[in-house]
Amino acid sequence: SVGSCSGVWDLPEMVEERSQPQRGGSWRSQKKMLRDSFANGLKNIGWQFQNTRGRKGPSAATVLFTSLDLYGCNFISQDDLQWLDAWVPTEWLGAEADAEEWAIMKALLTRTEGHPLRAWRKRLDKDDSNSISWAEFRQAFQELGFNGNIAGAWRYADADMSGTISLKEYDPASAELLSSFKDWAESNFGSVQQAFTTLDVDGSGSISLSELKRACQKRCWSGDIQLLFRCLDVDEASKKKSIS
């Protein structure tokens, strides 16, 4: 163990790499390292990064170098490694994907709200952005009093490691239900917004279950109307069951 990221710079293997000709044998520097020299140095000190998801793409050394090369000059200095020492990574970056914990947490959401889609709208995606951030995810389970491995569950649920979780990643069946209704609305009315305006026959600014049922049955939407309505109606402040 070196003790710090900046300490890597002074390891004999890295010093040796900087002593060798870089850039095709035309350049040497003890203050800067080019990408290939940096990658060779990391290899020589035994640094390995195992991509457990099996994704293809740039090597870990290349990704690390590009992240440190702030101005895109194709070299880094010890200052860049000192910056890395000061960086505090978000909690989930250091966690192992935990499928079992995610199953427990998702079951908790479903048990609390009655359905994964209702839990998504009421507990997770409160800003209706159609995706959730780590902060939203963590807050939702903290509010539920859950003290388990939230970071590990996030790593598992964020299947593409994009830093956000989509409804499809969270619950494919719920995503399929909404997608089916959206396709139906666009096919019959031009857009979801226009569908709402048309279905709101009394101009109240909301749609009742009976109004939604009549329209869906008349225009042959085969999805679960009651389930859709129950999951979209998350306004508990209103005593009237409706969506708006």
PDB file of N, CA and C in Angstrom, residues 65-162:
ATOM      1  N   PHE A  65      -6.703   7.815 -16.727  1.00  0.00           N
ATOM      2  CA  PHE A  65      -5.851   8.871 -17.268  1.00  0.00           C
ATOM      3  C   PHE A  65      -6.704  10.009 -17.839  1.00  0.00           C
ATOM      4  N   THR A  66      -7.715   9.657 -18.621  1.00  0.00           N
ATOM      5  CA  THR A  66      -8.579  10.669 -19.238  1.00  0.00           C
ATOM      6  C   THR A  66      -9.300  11.498 -18.181  1.00  0.00           C
ATOM      7  N   SER A  67      -9.683  10.858 -17.087  1.00  0.00           N
ATOM      8  CA  SER A  67     -10.364  11.572 -16.007  1.00  0.00           C
ATOM      9  C   SER A  67      -9.427  12.541 -15.295  1.00  0.00           C
ATOM     10  N   LEU A  68      -8.163  12.178 -15.199  1.00  0.00           N
ATOM     11  CA  LEU A  68      -7.182  13.042 -14.524  1.00  0.00           C
ATOM     12  C   LEU A  68      -6.670  14.157 -15.428  1.00  0.00           C
ATOM     13  N   ASP A  69      -6.702  13.910 -16.736  1.00  0.00           N
ATOM     14  CA  ASP A  69      -6.194  14.886 -17.710  1.00  0.00           C
ATOM     15  C   ASP A  69      -7.246  15.970 -17.933  1.00  0.00           C
ATOM     16  N   LEU A  70      -7.321  16.897 -16.984  1.00  0.00           N
ATOM     17  CA  LEU A  70      -8.396  17.889 -16.937  1.00  0.00           C
ATOM     18  C   LEU A  70      -8.520  18.705 -18.222  1.00  0.00           C
ATOM     19  N   TYR A  71      -7.408  19.123 -18.795  1.00  0.00           N
ATOM     20  CA  TYR A  71      -7.448  20.019 -19.952  1.00  0.00           C
ATOM     21  C   TYR A  71      -7.271  19.285 -21.276  1.00  0.00           C
ATOM     22  N   GLY A  72      -7.229  17.963 -21.228  1.00  0.00           N
ATOM     23  CA  GLY A  72      -7.129  17.195 -22.470  1.00  0.00           C
ATOM     24  C   GLY A  72      -5.805  17.378 -23.179  1.00  0.00           C
ATOM     25  N   CYS A  73      -4.728  17.573 -22.441  1.00  0.00           N
ATOM     26  CA  CYS A  73      -3.406  17.813 -23.033  1.00  0.00           C
ATOM     27  C   CYS A  73      -2.628  16.526 -23.310  1.00  0.00           C
ATOM     28  N   ASN A  74      -3.217  15.399 -22.934  1.00  0.00           N
ATOM     29  CA  ASN A  74      -2.602  14.081 -23.127  1.00  0.00           C
ATOM     30  C   ASN A  74      -1.394  13.855 -22.229  1.00  0.00           C
ATOM     31  N   PHE A  75      -1.344  14.556 -21.092  1.00  0.00           N
ATOM     32  CA  PHE A  75      -0.361  14.238 -20.063  1.00  0.00           C
ATOM     33  C   PHE A  75      -0.943  14.610 -18.702  1.00  0.00           C
ATOM     34  N   ILE A  76      -0.392  13.999 -17.657  1.00  0.00           N
ATOM     35  CA  ILE A  76      -0.793  14.335 -16.300  1.00  0.00           C
ATOM     36  C   ILE A  76       0.448  14.622 -15.470  1.00  0.00           C
ATOM     37  N   SER A  77       0.233  15.270 -14.319  1.00  0.00           N
ATOM     38  CA  SER A  77       1.330  15.572 -13.402  1.00  0.00           C
ATOM     39  C   SER A  77       0.960  15.070 -12.010  1.00  0.00           C
ATOM     40  N   GLN A  78       1.867  15.219 -11.087  1.00  0.00           N
ATOM     41  CA  GLN A  78       1.594  14.774  -9.709  1.00  0.00           C
ATOM     42  C   GLN A  78       0.464  15.580  -9.089  1.00  0.00           C
ATOM     43  N   ASP A  79       0.277  16.814  -9.532  1.00  0.00           N
ATOM     44  CA  ASP A  79      -0.830  17.634  -9.035  1.00  0.00           C
ATOM     45  C   ASP A  79      -2.179  16.963  -9.292  1.00  0.00           C
ATOM     46  N   ASP A  80      -2.297  16.274 -10.422  1.00  0.00           N
ATOM     47  CA  ASP A  80      -3.552  15.604 -10.744  1.00  0.00           C
ATOM     48  C   ASP A  80      -3.833  14.469  -9.764  1.00  0.00           C
ATOM     49  N   LEU A  81      -2.771  13.783  -9.336  1.00  0.00           N
ATOM     50  CA  LEU A  81      -2.942  12.722  -8.353  1.00  0.00           C
ATOM     51  C   LEU A  81      -3.228  13.293  -6.968  1.00  0.00           C
ATOM     52  N   GLN A  82      -2.709  14.462  -6.676  1.00  0.00           N
ATOM     53  CA  GLN A  82      -3.021  15.121  -5.413  1.00  0.00           C
ATOM     54  C   GLN A  82      -4.492  15.532  -5.377  1.00  0.00           C
ATOM     55  N   TRP A  83      -4.997  15.950  -6.537  1.00  0.00           N
ATOM     56  CA  TRP A  83      -6.438  16.254  -6.620  1.00  0.00           C
ATOM     57  C   TRP A  83      -7.259  15.003  -6.305  1.00  0.00           C
ATOM     58  N   LEU A  84      -6.802  13.855  -6.815  1.00  0.00           N
ATOM     59  CA  LEU A  84      -7.520  12.604  -6.577  1.00  0.00           C
ATOM     60  C   LEU A  84      -7.517  12.247  -5.095  1.00  0.00           C
ATOM     61  N   ASP A  85      -6.431  12.565  -4.392  1.00  0.00           N
ATOM     62  CA  ASP A  85      -6.380  12.334  -2.946  1.00  0.00           C
ATOM     63  C   ASP A  85      -7.465  13.126  -2.218  1.00  0.00           C
ATOM     64  N   ALA A  86      -7.749  14.326  -2.711  1.00  0.00           N
ATOM     65  CA  ALA A  86      -8.715  15.194  -2.043  1.00  0.00           C
ATOM     66  C   ALA A  86     -10.155  14.876  -2.411  1.00  0.00           C
ATOM     67  N   TRP A  87     -10.331  14.085  -3.467  1.00  0.00           N
ATOM     68  CA  TRP A  87     -11.685  13.761  -3.936  1.00  0.00           C
ATOM     69  C   TRP A  87     -12.373  12.779  -2.992  1.00  0.00           C
ATOM     70  N   VAL A  88     -13.628  13.072  -2.643  1.00  0.00           N
ATOM     71  CA  VAL A  88     -14.420  12.173  -1.796  1.00  0.00           C
ATOM     72  C   VAL A  88     -15.485  11.523  -2.677  1.00  0.00           C
ATOM     73  N   PRO A  89     -15.319  10.257  -3.034  1.00  0.00           N
ATOM     74  CA  PRO A  89     -16.266   9.613  -3.945  1.00  0.00           C
ATOM     75  C   PRO A  89     -17.615   9.376  -3.289  1.00  0.00           C
ATOM     76  N   THR A  90     -18.654   9.355  -4.101  1.00  0.00           N
ATOM     77  CA  THR A  90     -19.978   9.046  -3.583  1.00  0.00           C
ATOM     78  C   THR A  90     -19.990   7.619  -3.062  1.00  0.00           C
ATOM     79  N   GLU A  91     -20.824   7.365  -2.103  1.00  0.00           N
ATOM     80  CA  GLU A  91     -20.793   6.118  -1.331  1.00  0.00           C
ATOM     81  C   GLU A  91     -20.901   4.867  -2.198  1.00  0.00           C
ATOM     82  N   TRP A  92     -21.743   4.905  -3.232  1.00  0.00           N
ATOM     83  CA  TRP A  92     -22.006   3.677  -3.984  1.00  0.00           C
ATOM     84  C   TRP A  92     -20.838   3.252  -4.884  1.00  0.00           C
ATOM     85  N   LEU A  93     -19.921   4.163  -5.181  1.00  0.00           N
ATOM     86  CA  LEU A  93     -18.814   3.818  -6.066  1.00  0.00           C
ATOM     87  C   LEU A  93     -17.915   2.728  -5.481  1.00  0.00           C
ATOM     88  N   GLY A  94     -17.825   2.670  -4.174  1.00  0.00           N
ATOM     89  CA  GLY A  94     -16.977   1.680  -3.546  1.00  0.00           C
ATOM     90  C   GLY A  94     -17.717   0.434  -3.089  1.00  0.00           C
ATOM     91  N   ALA A  95     -18.990   0.329  -3.464  1.00  0.00           N
ATOM     92  CA  ALA A  95     -19.808  -0.789  -3.008  1.00  0.00           C
ATOM     93  C   ALA A  95     -19.846  -1.911  -4.035  1.00  0.00           C
ATOM     94  N   GLU A  96     -20.038  -3.118  -3.559  1.00  0.00           N
ATOM     95  CA  GLU A  96     -20.246  -4.274  -4.432  1.00  0.00           C
ATOM     96  C   GLU A  96     -21.742  -4.422  -4.693  1.00  0.00           C
ATOM     97  N   ALA A  97     -22.091  -4.762  -5.925  1.00  0.00           N
ATOM     98  CA  ALA A  97     -23.501  -4.959  -6.273  1.00  0.00           C
ATOM     99  C   ALA A  97     -24.108  -6.046  -5.388  1.00  0.00           C
ATOM    100  N   ASP A  98     -25.259  -5.741  -4.790  1.00  0.00           N
ATOM    101  CA  ASP A  98     -25.896  -6.648  -3.839  1.00  0.00           C
ATOM    102  C   ASP A  98     -27.323  -6.946  -4.287  1.00  0.00           C
ATOM    103  N   ALA A  99     -27.482  -8.013  -5.064  1.00  0.00           N
ATOM    104  CA  ALA A  99     -28.792  -8.375  -5.611  1.00  0.00           C
ATOM    105  C   ALA A  99     -29.777  -8.755  -4.507  1.00  0.00           C
ATOM    106  N   GLU A 100     -29.297  -9.459  -3.500  1.00  0.00           N
ATOM    107  CA  GLU A 100     -30.184  -9.899  -2.421  1.00  0.00           C
ATOM    108  C   GLU A 100     -30.741  -8.711  -1.640  1.00  0.00           C
ATOM    109  N   GLU A 101     -29.889  -7.743  -1.370  1.00  0.00           N
ATOM    110  CA  GLU A 101     -30.346  -6.564  -0.630  1.00  0.00           C
ATOM    111  C   GLU A 101     -31.346  -5.762  -1.453  1.00  0.00           C
ATOM    112  N   TRP A 102     -31.099  -5.666  -2.764  1.00  0.00           N
ATOM    113  CA  TRP A 102     -32.035  -4.937  -3.615  1.00  0.00           C
ATOM    114  C   TRP A 102     -33.400  -5.620  -3.624  1.00  0.00           C
ATOM    115  N   ALA A 103     -33.429  -6.935  -3.638  1.00  0.00           N
ATOM    116  CA  ALA A 103     -34.697  -7.665  -3.607  1.00  0.00           C
ATOM    117  C   ALA A 103     -35.464  -7.362  -2.310  1.00  0.00           C
ATOM    118  N   ILE A 104     -34.752  -7.298  -1.202  1.00  0.00           N
ATOM    119  CA  ILE A 104     -35.372  -6.980   0.087  1.00  0.00           C
ATOM    120  C   ILE A 104     -35.930  -5.565   0.080  1.00  0.00           C
ATOM    121  N   MET A 105     -35.156  -4.623  -0.471  1.00  0.00           N
ATOM    122  CA  MET A 105     -35.570  -3.218  -0.479  1.00  0.00           C
ATOM    123  C   MET A 105     -36.751  -2.987  -1.407  1.00  0.00           C
ATOM    124  N   LYS A 106     -36.751  -3.659  -2.552  1.00  0.00           N
ATOM    125  CA  LYS A 106     -37.862  -3.505  -3.478  1.00  0.00           C
ATOM    126  C   LYS A 106     -39.133  -4.099  -2.885  1.00  0.00           C
ATOM    127  N   ALA A 107     -38.990  -5.210  -2.174  1.00  0.00           N
ATOM    128  CA  ALA A 107     -40.142  -5.815  -1.505  1.00  0.00           C
ATOM    129  C   ALA A 107     -40.700  -4.876  -0.436  1.00  0.00           C
ATOM    130  N   LEU A 108     -39.810  -4.156   0.245  1.00  0.00           N
ATOM    131  CA  LEU A 108     -40.247  -3.181   1.245  1.00  0.00           C
ATOM    132  C   LEU A 108     -41.059  -2.069   0.593  1.00  0.00           C
ATOM    133  N   LEU A 109     -40.588  -1.565  -0.530  1.00  0.00           N
ATOM    134  CA  LEU A 109     -41.326  -0.530  -1.255  1.00  0.00           C
ATOM    135  C   LEU A 109     -42.705  -1.029  -1.658  1.00  0.00           C
ATOM    136  N   THR A 110     -42.762  -2.229  -2.208  1.00  0.00           N
ATOM    137  CA  THR A 110     -44.020  -2.791  -2.680  1.00  0.00           C
ATOM    138  C   THR A 110     -44.980  -3.026  -1.522  1.00  0.00           C
ATOM    139  N   ARG A 111     -44.452  -3.524  -0.423  1.00  0.00           N
ATOM    140  CA  ARG A 111     -45.283  -3.770   0.762  1.00  0.00           C
ATOM    141  C   ARG A 111     -45.830  -2.456   1.330  1.00  0.00           C
ATOM    142  N   THR A 112     -45.030  -1.417   1.263  1.00  0.00           N
ATOM    143  CA  THR A 112     -45.439  -0.121   1.823  1.00  0.00           C
ATOM    144  C   THR A 112     -46.498   0.566   0.969  1.00  0.00           C
ATOM    145  N   GLU A 113     -46.337   0.502  -0.364  1.00  0.00           N
ATOM    146  CA  GLU A 113     -47.223   1.254  -1.256  1.00  0.00           C
ATOM    147  C   GLU A 113     -48.199   0.387  -2.056  1.00  0.00           C
ATOM    148  N   GLY A 114     -48.033  -0.922  -2.001  1.00  0.00           N
ATOM    149  CA  GLY A 114     -48.988  -1.805  -2.655  1.00  0.00           C
ATOM    150  C   GLY A 114     -48.611  -2.253  -4.051  1.00  0.00           C
ATOM    151  N   HIS A 115     -47.740  -1.500  -4.723  1.00  0.00           N
ATOM    152  CA  HIS A 115     -47.300  -1.870  -6.076  1.00  0.00           C
ATOM    153  C   HIS A 115     -46.002  -1.136  -6.390  1.00  0.00           C
ATOM    154  N   PRO A 116     -45.099  -1.765  -7.142  1.00  0.00           N
ATOM    155  CA  PRO A 116     -43.823  -1.111  -7.473  1.00  0.00           C
ATOM    156  C   PRO A 116     -43.994   0.226  -8.183  1.00  0.00           C
ATOM    157  N   LEU A 117     -44.984   0.341  -9.079  1.00  0.00           N
ATOM    158  CA  LEU A 117     -45.165   1.592  -9.814  1.00  0.00           C
ATOM    159  C   LEU A 117     -45.633   2.707  -8.903  1.00  0.00           C
ATOM    160  N   ARG A 118     -46.540   2.398  -8.013  1.00  0.00           N
ATOM    161  CA  ARG A 118     -46.993   3.417  -7.056  1.00  0.00           C
ATOM    162  C   ARG A 118     -45.833   3.844  -6.151  1.00  0.00           C
ATOM    163  N   ALA A 119     -45.019   2.902  -5.749  1.00  0.00           N
ATOM    164  CA  ALA A 119     -43.856   3.229  -4.921  1.00  0.00           C
ATOM    165  C   ALA A 119     -42.872   4.094  -5.695  1.00  0.00           C
ATOM    166  N   TRP A 120     -42.709   3.823  -6.980  1.00  0.00           N
ATOM    167  CA  TRP A 120     -41.824   4.620  -7.827  1.00  0.00           C
ATOM    168  C   TRP A 120     -42.264   6.078  -7.850  1.00  0.00           C
ATOM    169  N   ARG A 121     -43.569   6.286  -8.049  1.00  0.00           N
ATOM    170  CA  ARG A 121     -44.069   7.664  -8.159  1.00  0.00           C
ATOM    171  C   ARG A 121     -44.121   8.361  -6.808  1.00  0.00           C
ATOM    172  N   LYS A 122     -44.472   7.638  -5.769  1.00  0.00           N
ATOM    173  CA  LYS A 122     -44.673   8.278  -4.467  1.00  0.00           C
ATOM    174  C   LYS A 122     -43.397   8.370  -3.648  1.00  0.00           C
ATOM    175  N   ARG A 123     -42.535   7.363  -3.747  1.00  0.00           N
ATOM    176  CA  ARG A 123     -41.366   7.308  -2.882  1.00  0.00           C
ATOM    177  C   ARG A 123     -40.054   7.666  -3.572  1.00  0.00           C
ATOM    178  N   LEU A 124     -39.932   7.284  -4.825  1.00  0.00           N
ATOM    179  CA  LEU A 124     -38.641   7.416  -5.502  1.00  0.00           C
ATOM    180  C   LEU A 124     -38.588   8.618  -6.442  1.00  0.00           C
ATOM    181  N   ASP A 125     -39.404   8.616  -7.480  1.00  0.00           N
ATOM    182  CA  ASP A 125     -39.351   9.670  -8.499  1.00  0.00           C
ATOM    183  C   ASP A 125     -40.321  10.793  -8.150  1.00  0.00           C
ATOM    184  N   LYS A 126     -40.050  11.485  -7.060  1.00  0.00           N
ATOM    185  CA  LYS A 126     -40.972  12.508  -6.582  1.00  0.00           C
ATOM    186  C   LYS A 126     -41.038  13.723  -7.494  1.00  0.00           C
ATOM    187  N   ASP A 127     -39.992  13.958  -8.289  1.00  0.00           N
ATOM    188  CA  ASP A 127     -39.996  15.116  -9.183  1.00  0.00           C
ATOM    189  C   ASP A 127     -40.481  14.754 -10.586  1.00  0.00           C
ATOM    190  N   ASP A 128     -40.973  13.532 -10.774  1.00  0.00           N
ATOM    191  CA  ASP A 128     -41.516  13.068 -12.062  1.00  0.00           C
ATOM    192  C   ASP A 128     -40.531  13.251 -13.220  1.00  0.00           C
ATOM    193  N   SER A 129     -39.265  12.977 -12.969  1.00  0.00           N
ATOM    194  CA  SER A 129     -38.242  13.126 -14.012  1.00  0.00           C
ATOM    195  C   SER A 129     -38.051  11.845 -14.819  1.00  0.00           C
ATOM    196  N   ASN A 130     -38.741  10.786 -14.408  1.00  0.00           N
ATOM    197  CA  ASN A 130     -38.661   9.468 -15.058  1.00  0.00           C
ATOM    198  C   ASN A 130     -37.325   8.761 -14.838  1.00  0.00           C
ATOM    199  N   SER A 131     -36.548   9.253 -13.899  1.00  0.00           N
ATOM    200  CA  SER A 131     -35.339   8.556 -13.464  1.00  0.00           C
ATOM    201  C   SER A 131     -35.030   9.041 -12.053  1.00  0.00           C
ATOM    202  N   ILE A 132     -34.246   8.267 -11.331  1.00  0.00           N
ATOM    203  CA  ILE A 132     -33.915   8.663  -9.968  1.00  0.00           C
ATOM    204  C   ILE A 132     -32.401   8.714  -9.787  1.00  0.00           C
ATOM    205  N   SER A 133     -31.969   9.636  -8.970  1.00  0.00           N
ATOM    206  CA  SER A 133     -30.555   9.796  -8.653  1.00  0.00           C
ATOM    207  C   SER A 133     -30.220   9.011  -7.392  1.00  0.00           C
ATOM    208  N   TRP A 134     -28.932   8.907  -7.109  1.00  0.00           N
ATOM    209  CA  TRP A 134     -28.490   8.254  -5.875  1.00  0.00           C
ATOM    210  C   TRP A 134     -29.072   8.948  -4.660  1.00  0.00           C
ATOM    211  N   ALA A 135     -29.100  10.285  -4.678  1.00  0.00           N
ATOM    212  CA  ALA A 135     -29.618  11.033  -3.532  1.00  0.00           C
ATOM    213  C   ALA A 135     -31.094  10.718  -3.296  1.00  0.00           C
ATOM    214  N   GLU A 136     -31.870  10.646  -4.367  1.00  0.00           N
ATOM    215  CA  GLU A 136     -33.297  10.317  -4.239  1.00  0.00           C
ATOM    216  C   GLU A 136     -33.478   8.895  -3.707  1.00  0.00           C
ATOM    217  N   PHE A 137     -32.693   7.981  -4.235  1.00  0.00           N
ATOM    218  CA  PHE A 137     -32.755   6.576  -3.847  1.00  0.00           C
ATOM    219  C   PHE A 137     -32.447   6.415  -2.357  1.00  0.00           C
ATOM    220  N   ARG A 138     -31.350   6.998  -1.935  1.00  0.00           N
ATOM    221  CA  ARG A 138     -30.931   6.881  -0.537  1.00  0.00           C
ATOM    222  C   ARG A 138     -31.955   7.520   0.397  1.00  0.00           C
ATOM    223  N   GLN A 139     -32.440   8.698   0.021  1.00  0.00           N
ATOM    224  CA  GLN A 139     -33.404   9.399   0.870  1.00  0.00           C
ATOM    225  C   GLN A 139     -34.688   8.595   1.035  1.00  0.00           C
ATOM    226  N   ALA A 140     -35.144   7.966  -0.045  1.00  0.00           N
ATOM    227  CA  ALA A 140     -36.387   7.190   0.011  1.00  0.00           C
ATOM    228  C   ALA A 140     -36.301   6.084   1.051  1.00  0.00           C
ATOM    229  N   PHE A 141     -35.176   5.391   1.081  1.00  0.00           N
ATOM    230  CA  PHE A 141     -35.056   4.278   2.030  1.00  0.00           C
ATOM    231  C   PHE A 141     -34.713   4.751   3.437  1.00  0.00           C
ATOM    232  N   GLN A 142     -34.053   5.874   3.551  1.00  0.00           N
ATOM    233  CA  GLN A 142     -33.822   6.442   4.874  1.00  0.00           C
ATOM    234  C   GLN A 142     -35.148   6.868   5.495  1.00  0.00           C
ATOM    235  N   GLU A 143     -36.045   7.417   4.668  1.00  0.00           N
ATOM    236  CA  GLU A 143     -37.366   7.804   5.161  1.00  0.00           C
ATOM    237  C   GLU A 143     -38.180   6.603   5.610  1.00  0.00           C
ATOM    238  N   LEU A 144     -37.890   5.450   5.020  1.00  0.00           N
ATOM    239  CA  LEU A 144     -38.579   4.224   5.409  1.00  0.00           C
ATOM    240  C   LEU A 144     -37.913   3.547   6.604  1.00  0.00           C
ATOM    241  N   GLY A 145     -36.823   4.144   7.087  1.00  0.00           N
ATOM    242  CA  GLY A 145     -36.118   3.594   8.235  1.00  0.00           C
ATOM    243  C   GLY A 145     -35.272   2.379   7.920  1.00  0.00           C
ATOM    244  N   PHE A 146     -34.897   2.238   6.650  1.00  0.00           N
ATOM    245  CA  PHE A 146     -34.095   1.082   6.246  1.00  0.00           C
ATOM    246  C   PHE A 146     -32.622   1.362   6.513  1.00  0.00           C
ATOM    247  N   ASN A 147     -31.946   0.425   7.162  1.00  0.00           N
ATOM    248  CA  ASN A 147     -30.549   0.626   7.543  1.00  0.00           C
ATOM    249  C   ASN A 147     -29.603  -0.399   6.927  1.00  0.00           C
ATOM    250  N   GLY A 148     -30.030  -1.045   5.853  1.00  0.00           N
ATOM    251  CA  GLY A 148     -29.212  -2.072   5.221  1.00  0.00           C
ATOM    252  C   GLY A 148     -28.213  -1.504   4.234  1.00  0.00           C
ATOM    253  N   ASN A 149     -27.805  -2.343   3.303  1.00  0.00           N
ATOM    254  CA  ASN A 149     -26.766  -1.997   2.336  1.00  0.00           C
ATOM    255  C   ASN A 149     -27.375  -1.246   1.140  1.00  0.00           C
ATOM    256  N   ILE A 150     -27.706   0.007   1.360  1.00  0.00           N
ATOM    257  CA  ILE A 150     -28.360   0.807   0.319  1.00  0.00           C
ATOM    258  C   ILE A 150     -27.426   1.007  -0.875  1.00  0.00           C
ATOM    259  N   ALA A 151     -26.165   1.248  -0.605  1.00  0.00           N
ATOM    260  CA  ALA A 151     -25.197   1.478  -1.689  1.00  0.00           C
ATOM    261  C   ALA A 151     -25.038   0.238  -2.562  1.00  0.00           C
ATOM    262  N   GLY A 152     -24.964  -0.925  -1.941  1.00  0.00           N
ATOM    263  CA  GLY A 152     -24.837  -2.162  -2.702  1.00  0.00           C
ATOM    264  C   GLY A 152     -26.066  -2.436  -3.557  1.00  0.00           C
ATOM    265  N   ALA A 153     -27.233  -2.133  -3.020  1.00  0.00           N
ATOM    266  CA  ALA A 153     -28.471  -2.304  -3.786  1.00  0.00           C
ATOM    267  C   ALA A 153     -28.494  -1.365  -4.985  1.00  0.00           C
ATOM    268  N   TRP A 154     -28.024  -0.138  -4.786  1.00  0.00           N
ATOM    269  CA  TRP A 154     -27.961   0.816  -5.893  1.00  0.00           C
ATOM    270  C   TRP A 154     -27.053   0.298  -6.994  1.00  0.00           C
ATOM    271  N   ARG A 155     -25.887  -0.222  -6.634  1.00  0.00           N
ATOM    272  CA  ARG A 155     -24.956  -0.726  -7.643  1.00  0.00           C
ATOM    273  C   ARG A 155     -25.592  -1.838  -8.476  1.00  0.00           C
ATOM    274  N   TYR A 156     -26.426  -2.647  -7.837  1.00  0.00           N
ATOM    275  CA  TYR A 156     -27.103  -3.715  -8.576  1.00  0.00           C
ATOM    276  C   TYR A 156     -28.226  -3.160  -9.451  1.00  0.00           C
ATOM    277  N   ALA A 157     -29.028  -2.247  -8.898  1.00  0.00           N
ATOM    278  CA  ALA A 157     -30.192  -1.721  -9.624  1.00  0.00           C
ATOM    279  C   ALA A 157     -29.780  -0.828 -10.791  1.00  0.00           C
ATOM    280  N   ASP A 158     -28.677  -0.092 -10.637  1.00  0.00           N
ATOM    281  CA  ASP A 158     -28.175   0.763 -11.717  1.00  0.00           C
ATOM    282  C   ASP A 158     -27.388  -0.112 -12.691  1.00  0.00           C
ATOM    283  N   ALA A 159     -28.112  -0.878 -13.486  1.00  0.00           N
ATOM    284  CA  ALA A 159     -27.510  -1.941 -14.296  1.00  0.00           C
ATOM    285  C   ALA A 159     -26.440  -1.441 -15.259  1.00  0.00           C
ATOM    286  N   ASP A 160     -26.628  -0.252 -15.829  1.00  0.00           N
ATOM    287  CA  ASP A 160     -25.652   0.263 -16.797  1.00  0.00           C
ATOM    288  C   ASP A 160     -24.645   1.214 -16.159  1.00  0.00           C
ATOM    289  N   MET A 161     -24.698   1.351 -14.831  1.00  0.00           N
ATOM    290  CA  MET A 161     -23.782   2.221 -14.077  1.00  0.00           C
ATOM    291  C   MET A 161     -23.758   3.640 -14.643  1.00  0.00           C
ATOM    292  N   SER A 162     -24.929   4.129 -14.983  1.00  0.00           N
ATOM    293  CA  SER A 162     -25.048   5.478 -15.555  1.00  0.00           C
ATOM    294  C   SER A 162     -25.124   6.554 -14.479  1.00  0.00           C
TER     295      SER A 162
END
